[in-house]
Coordinates of C-alpha atoms in Angstrom, one line a residue:
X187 CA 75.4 38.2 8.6
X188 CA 78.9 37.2 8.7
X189 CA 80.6 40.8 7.8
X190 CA 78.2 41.4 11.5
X191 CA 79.3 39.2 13.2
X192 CA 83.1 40.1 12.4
X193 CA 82.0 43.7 13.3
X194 CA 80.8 42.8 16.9
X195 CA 84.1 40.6 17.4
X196 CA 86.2 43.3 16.3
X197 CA 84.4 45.8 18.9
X198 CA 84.4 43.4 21.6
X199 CA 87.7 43.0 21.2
X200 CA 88.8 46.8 21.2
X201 CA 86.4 47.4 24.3
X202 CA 89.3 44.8 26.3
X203 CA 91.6 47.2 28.4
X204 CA 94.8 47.3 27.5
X205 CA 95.6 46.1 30.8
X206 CA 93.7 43.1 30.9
X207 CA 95.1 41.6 28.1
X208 CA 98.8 42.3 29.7
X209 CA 97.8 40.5 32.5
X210 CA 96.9 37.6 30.1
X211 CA 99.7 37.1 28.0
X212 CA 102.9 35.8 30.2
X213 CA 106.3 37.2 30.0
X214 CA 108.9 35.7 28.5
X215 CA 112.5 36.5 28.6
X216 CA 114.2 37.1 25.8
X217 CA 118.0 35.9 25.7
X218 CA 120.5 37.9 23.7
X219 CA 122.9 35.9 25.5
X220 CA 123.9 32.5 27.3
X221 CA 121.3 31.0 30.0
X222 CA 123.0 29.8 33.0
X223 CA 120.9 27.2 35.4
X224 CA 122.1 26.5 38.7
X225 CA 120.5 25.0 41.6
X226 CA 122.0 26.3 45.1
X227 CA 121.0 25.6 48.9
X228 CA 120.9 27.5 51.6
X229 CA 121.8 26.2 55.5
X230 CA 121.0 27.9 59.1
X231 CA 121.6 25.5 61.9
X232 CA 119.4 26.0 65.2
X233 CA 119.0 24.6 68.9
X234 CA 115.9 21.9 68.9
X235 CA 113.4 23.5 71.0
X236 CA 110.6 21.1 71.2
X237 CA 110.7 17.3 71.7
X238 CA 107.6 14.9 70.7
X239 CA 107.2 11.5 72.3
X240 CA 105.1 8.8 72.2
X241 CA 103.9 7.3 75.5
X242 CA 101.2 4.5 76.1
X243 CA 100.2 1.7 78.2
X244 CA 100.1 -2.0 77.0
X245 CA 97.8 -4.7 79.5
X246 CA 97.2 -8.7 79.5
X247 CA 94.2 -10.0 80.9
X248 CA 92.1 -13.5 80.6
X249 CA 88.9 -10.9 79.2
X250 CA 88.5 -8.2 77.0
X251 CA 86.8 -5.9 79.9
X252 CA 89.6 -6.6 82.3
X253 CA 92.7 -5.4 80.0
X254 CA 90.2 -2.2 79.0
X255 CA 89.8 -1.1 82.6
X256 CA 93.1 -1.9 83.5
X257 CA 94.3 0.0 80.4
X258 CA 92.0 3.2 81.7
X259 CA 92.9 3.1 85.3
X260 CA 96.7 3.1 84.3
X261 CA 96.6 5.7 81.2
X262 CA 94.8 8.1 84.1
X263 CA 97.9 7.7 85.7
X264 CA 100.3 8.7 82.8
X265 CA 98.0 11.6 81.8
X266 CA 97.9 12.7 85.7
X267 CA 101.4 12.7 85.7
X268 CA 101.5 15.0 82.6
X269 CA 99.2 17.5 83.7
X270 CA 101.3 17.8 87.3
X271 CA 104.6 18.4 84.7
X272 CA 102.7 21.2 83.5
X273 CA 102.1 19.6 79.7
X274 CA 99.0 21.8 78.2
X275 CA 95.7 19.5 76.9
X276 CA 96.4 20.8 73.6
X277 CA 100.0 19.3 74.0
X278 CA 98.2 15.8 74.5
X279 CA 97.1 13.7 71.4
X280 CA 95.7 10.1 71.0
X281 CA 97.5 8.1 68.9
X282 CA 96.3 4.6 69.0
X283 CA 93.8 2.7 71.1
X284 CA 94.0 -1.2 70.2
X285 CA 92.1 -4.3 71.8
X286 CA 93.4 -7.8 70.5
X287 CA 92.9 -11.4 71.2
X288 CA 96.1 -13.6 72.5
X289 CA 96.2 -17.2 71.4
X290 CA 98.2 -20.2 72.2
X291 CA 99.5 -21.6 69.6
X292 CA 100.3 -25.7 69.8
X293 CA 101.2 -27.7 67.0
X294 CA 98.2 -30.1 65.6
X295 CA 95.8 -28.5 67.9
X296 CA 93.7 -25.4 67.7
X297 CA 94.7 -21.8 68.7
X298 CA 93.3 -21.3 72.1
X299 CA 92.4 -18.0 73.7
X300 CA 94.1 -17.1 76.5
X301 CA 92.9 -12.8 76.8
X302 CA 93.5 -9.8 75.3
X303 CA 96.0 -7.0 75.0
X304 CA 94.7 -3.5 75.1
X305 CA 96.6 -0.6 74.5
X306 CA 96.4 3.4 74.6
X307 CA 99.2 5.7 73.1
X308 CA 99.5 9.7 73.3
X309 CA 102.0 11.6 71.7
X310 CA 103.3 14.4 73.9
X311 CA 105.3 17.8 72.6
X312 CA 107.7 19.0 75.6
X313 CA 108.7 22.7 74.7
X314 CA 110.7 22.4 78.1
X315 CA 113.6 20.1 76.8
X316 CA 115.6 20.5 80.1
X317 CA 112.7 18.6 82.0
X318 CA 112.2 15.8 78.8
X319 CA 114.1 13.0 80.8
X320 CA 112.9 13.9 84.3
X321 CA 109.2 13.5 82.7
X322 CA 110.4 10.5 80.8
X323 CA 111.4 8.4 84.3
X324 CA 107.9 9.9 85.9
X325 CA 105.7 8.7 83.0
X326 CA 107.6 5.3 83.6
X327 CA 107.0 5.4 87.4
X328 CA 103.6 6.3 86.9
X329 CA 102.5 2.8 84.6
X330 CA 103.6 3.9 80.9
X331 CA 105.5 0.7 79.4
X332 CA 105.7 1.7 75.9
X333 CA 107.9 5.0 75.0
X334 CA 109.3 6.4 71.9
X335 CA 111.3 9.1 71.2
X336 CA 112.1 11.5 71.6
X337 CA 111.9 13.4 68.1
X338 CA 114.2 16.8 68.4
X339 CA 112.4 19.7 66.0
X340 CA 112.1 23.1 65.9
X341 CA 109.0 24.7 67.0
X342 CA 108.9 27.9 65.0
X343 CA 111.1 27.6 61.8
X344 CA 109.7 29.9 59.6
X345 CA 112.3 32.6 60.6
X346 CA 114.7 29.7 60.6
X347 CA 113.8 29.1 56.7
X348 CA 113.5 33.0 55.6
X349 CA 117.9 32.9 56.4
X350 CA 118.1 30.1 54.9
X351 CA 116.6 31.2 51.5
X352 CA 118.3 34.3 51.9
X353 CA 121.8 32.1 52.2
X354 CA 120.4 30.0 49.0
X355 CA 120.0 33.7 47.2
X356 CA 123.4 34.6 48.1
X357 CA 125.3 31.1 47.1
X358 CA 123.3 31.2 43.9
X359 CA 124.7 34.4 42.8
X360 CA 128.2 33.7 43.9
X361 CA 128.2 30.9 41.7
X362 CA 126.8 32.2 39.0
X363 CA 129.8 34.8 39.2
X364 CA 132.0 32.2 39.2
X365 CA 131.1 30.5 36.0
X366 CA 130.0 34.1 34.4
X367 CA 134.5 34.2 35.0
X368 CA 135.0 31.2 33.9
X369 CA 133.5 31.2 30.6
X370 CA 135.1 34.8 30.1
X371 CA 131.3 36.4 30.5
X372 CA 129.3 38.4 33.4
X373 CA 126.4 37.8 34.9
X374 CA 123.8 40.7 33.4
X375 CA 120.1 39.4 34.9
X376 CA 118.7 36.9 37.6
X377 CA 115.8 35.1 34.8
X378 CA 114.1 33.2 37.3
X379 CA 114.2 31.6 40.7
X380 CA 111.8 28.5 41.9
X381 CA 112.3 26.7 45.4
X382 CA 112.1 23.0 46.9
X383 CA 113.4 22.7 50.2
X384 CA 113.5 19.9 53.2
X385 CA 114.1 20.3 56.7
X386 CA 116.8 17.6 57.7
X387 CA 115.7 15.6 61.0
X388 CA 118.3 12.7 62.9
X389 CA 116.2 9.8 64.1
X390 CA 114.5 9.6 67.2
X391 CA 116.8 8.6 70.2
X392 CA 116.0 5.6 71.6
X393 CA 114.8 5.4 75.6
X394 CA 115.6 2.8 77.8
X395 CA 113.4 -0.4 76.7
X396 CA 114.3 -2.5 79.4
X397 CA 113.4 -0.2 82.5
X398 CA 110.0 1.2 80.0
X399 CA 109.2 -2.7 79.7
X400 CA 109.1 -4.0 82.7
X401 CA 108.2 -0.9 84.7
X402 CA 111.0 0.3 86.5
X403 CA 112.8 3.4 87.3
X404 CA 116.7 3.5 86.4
X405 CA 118.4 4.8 89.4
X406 CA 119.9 7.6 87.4
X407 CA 118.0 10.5 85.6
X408 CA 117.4 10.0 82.1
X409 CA 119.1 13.0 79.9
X410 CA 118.0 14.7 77.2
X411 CA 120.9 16.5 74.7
X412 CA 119.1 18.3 72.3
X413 CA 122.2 19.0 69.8
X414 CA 122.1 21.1 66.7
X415 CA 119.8 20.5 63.8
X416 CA 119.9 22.1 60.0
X417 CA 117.7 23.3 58.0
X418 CA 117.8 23.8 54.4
X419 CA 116.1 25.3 51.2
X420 CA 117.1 24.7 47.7
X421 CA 116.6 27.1 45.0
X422 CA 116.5 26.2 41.1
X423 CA 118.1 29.8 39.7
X424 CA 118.4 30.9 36.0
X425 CA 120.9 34.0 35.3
X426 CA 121.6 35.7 31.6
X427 CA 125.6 35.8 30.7
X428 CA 127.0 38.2 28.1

């Protein structure tokens, strides 16, 4: 029974493709002479061509019912004013809707109620950055009292990231060359290549609190620099020296 068994093993075993079993045993480099690990990074730096802010409206009243339609009646008036700047429904996103008491707080007495602050916010992309702070002042004239932002990005960076692995590729090899000369050797393979990458983005500028506060307009425009930003890719890189 056993010598069988060994027989059916060893046929099973010859009936694999050779293939197959290639494709199940890993490769692994074999050194005949000094492994060199480097880690390089690659940079592009691009124009900012989309701009996210948060936009919302905050209301007080003595009942719950009163700072909810309140709230309503003066979000439809930001999101009007969106949709007459030409910003898309899919370009509109609810953020946070909140309802909470108020109390008056008075030392060796109990907290008394005195209403309820509602609030609604939306977060906004502008792919227009040119008309960011003339929508900014609008959303203000139009009831908004709480803005954030903006947040400068890049809309589409995969192209962005391709030349910036490329440029990691590039500085990885140069230094390899350089210590390959350095230790009196050259540089005779590329052994392997792994990458970890971040895209670098400044904080949000801040927008006037004051006039967003108390509902007011500044008399001048509000203007939008979008700047430069960079974006990276790091690459882990093993190279052979003889």
């Amino acid at each position: 029974m056993r010598k069988t068994l060994l027989t059916a093993l060893a046929i099973g075993v010859a009936a694999i493709p050779m293939s197959a079993m290639a494709q199940a045993v890993a490769t692994v480099p074999v050194l005949s002479g000094t492994r060199l690990d480097i880690s390089a990074t690659g940079e592009v730096t691009r124009v900012p061509d989309l701009a996210i802010i948060s936009a919302g409206v905050q209301t007080l009243q003595p009942t719950a019912t009163g700072a909810i339609e309140e709230n309503a009646n003066r979000m439809e008036r930001v999101r009007a004013a969106l949709k007459r700047a030409g910003i898309a429904d899919k370009d509109i996103q609810t953020s946070a809707i909140n309802l909470n008491p108020e109390y008056r707080y008075v030392e060796n007495q109990p907290p008394r109620l005195t209403g309820y602050r509602a609030t609604n916010s939306v977060n906004i992309k502008f792919r227009d950055l040119k008309r960011t702070g003339a929508i900014l002042d609008a959303l203000v004239a139009e009831g908004a009292n709480q803005i954030n932002g903006p947040s400068l990005t890049i809309d589409k960076p995969d192209e962005a990231y391709d030349e910036a692995r490329a440029n990691a590729i590039k500085v990885g090899r140069a230094r390899a060359e350089l210590y390959a000369r350095a230790l009196g050797k050259r540089v005779v393979r590329l052994l392997s290549v792994s990458e970890s990458g971040g895209y670098r983005m400044p904080p949000p500028m801040p927008y006037a609190a004051e006039a967003a506060q108390v509902g007011m307009v500044r008399s001048a425009k509000t203007e939008i620099d979008p700047g430069t930003q960079q974006l990276e890719v790091s690459l882990a890189m093993s190279f052979e020296l003889q």
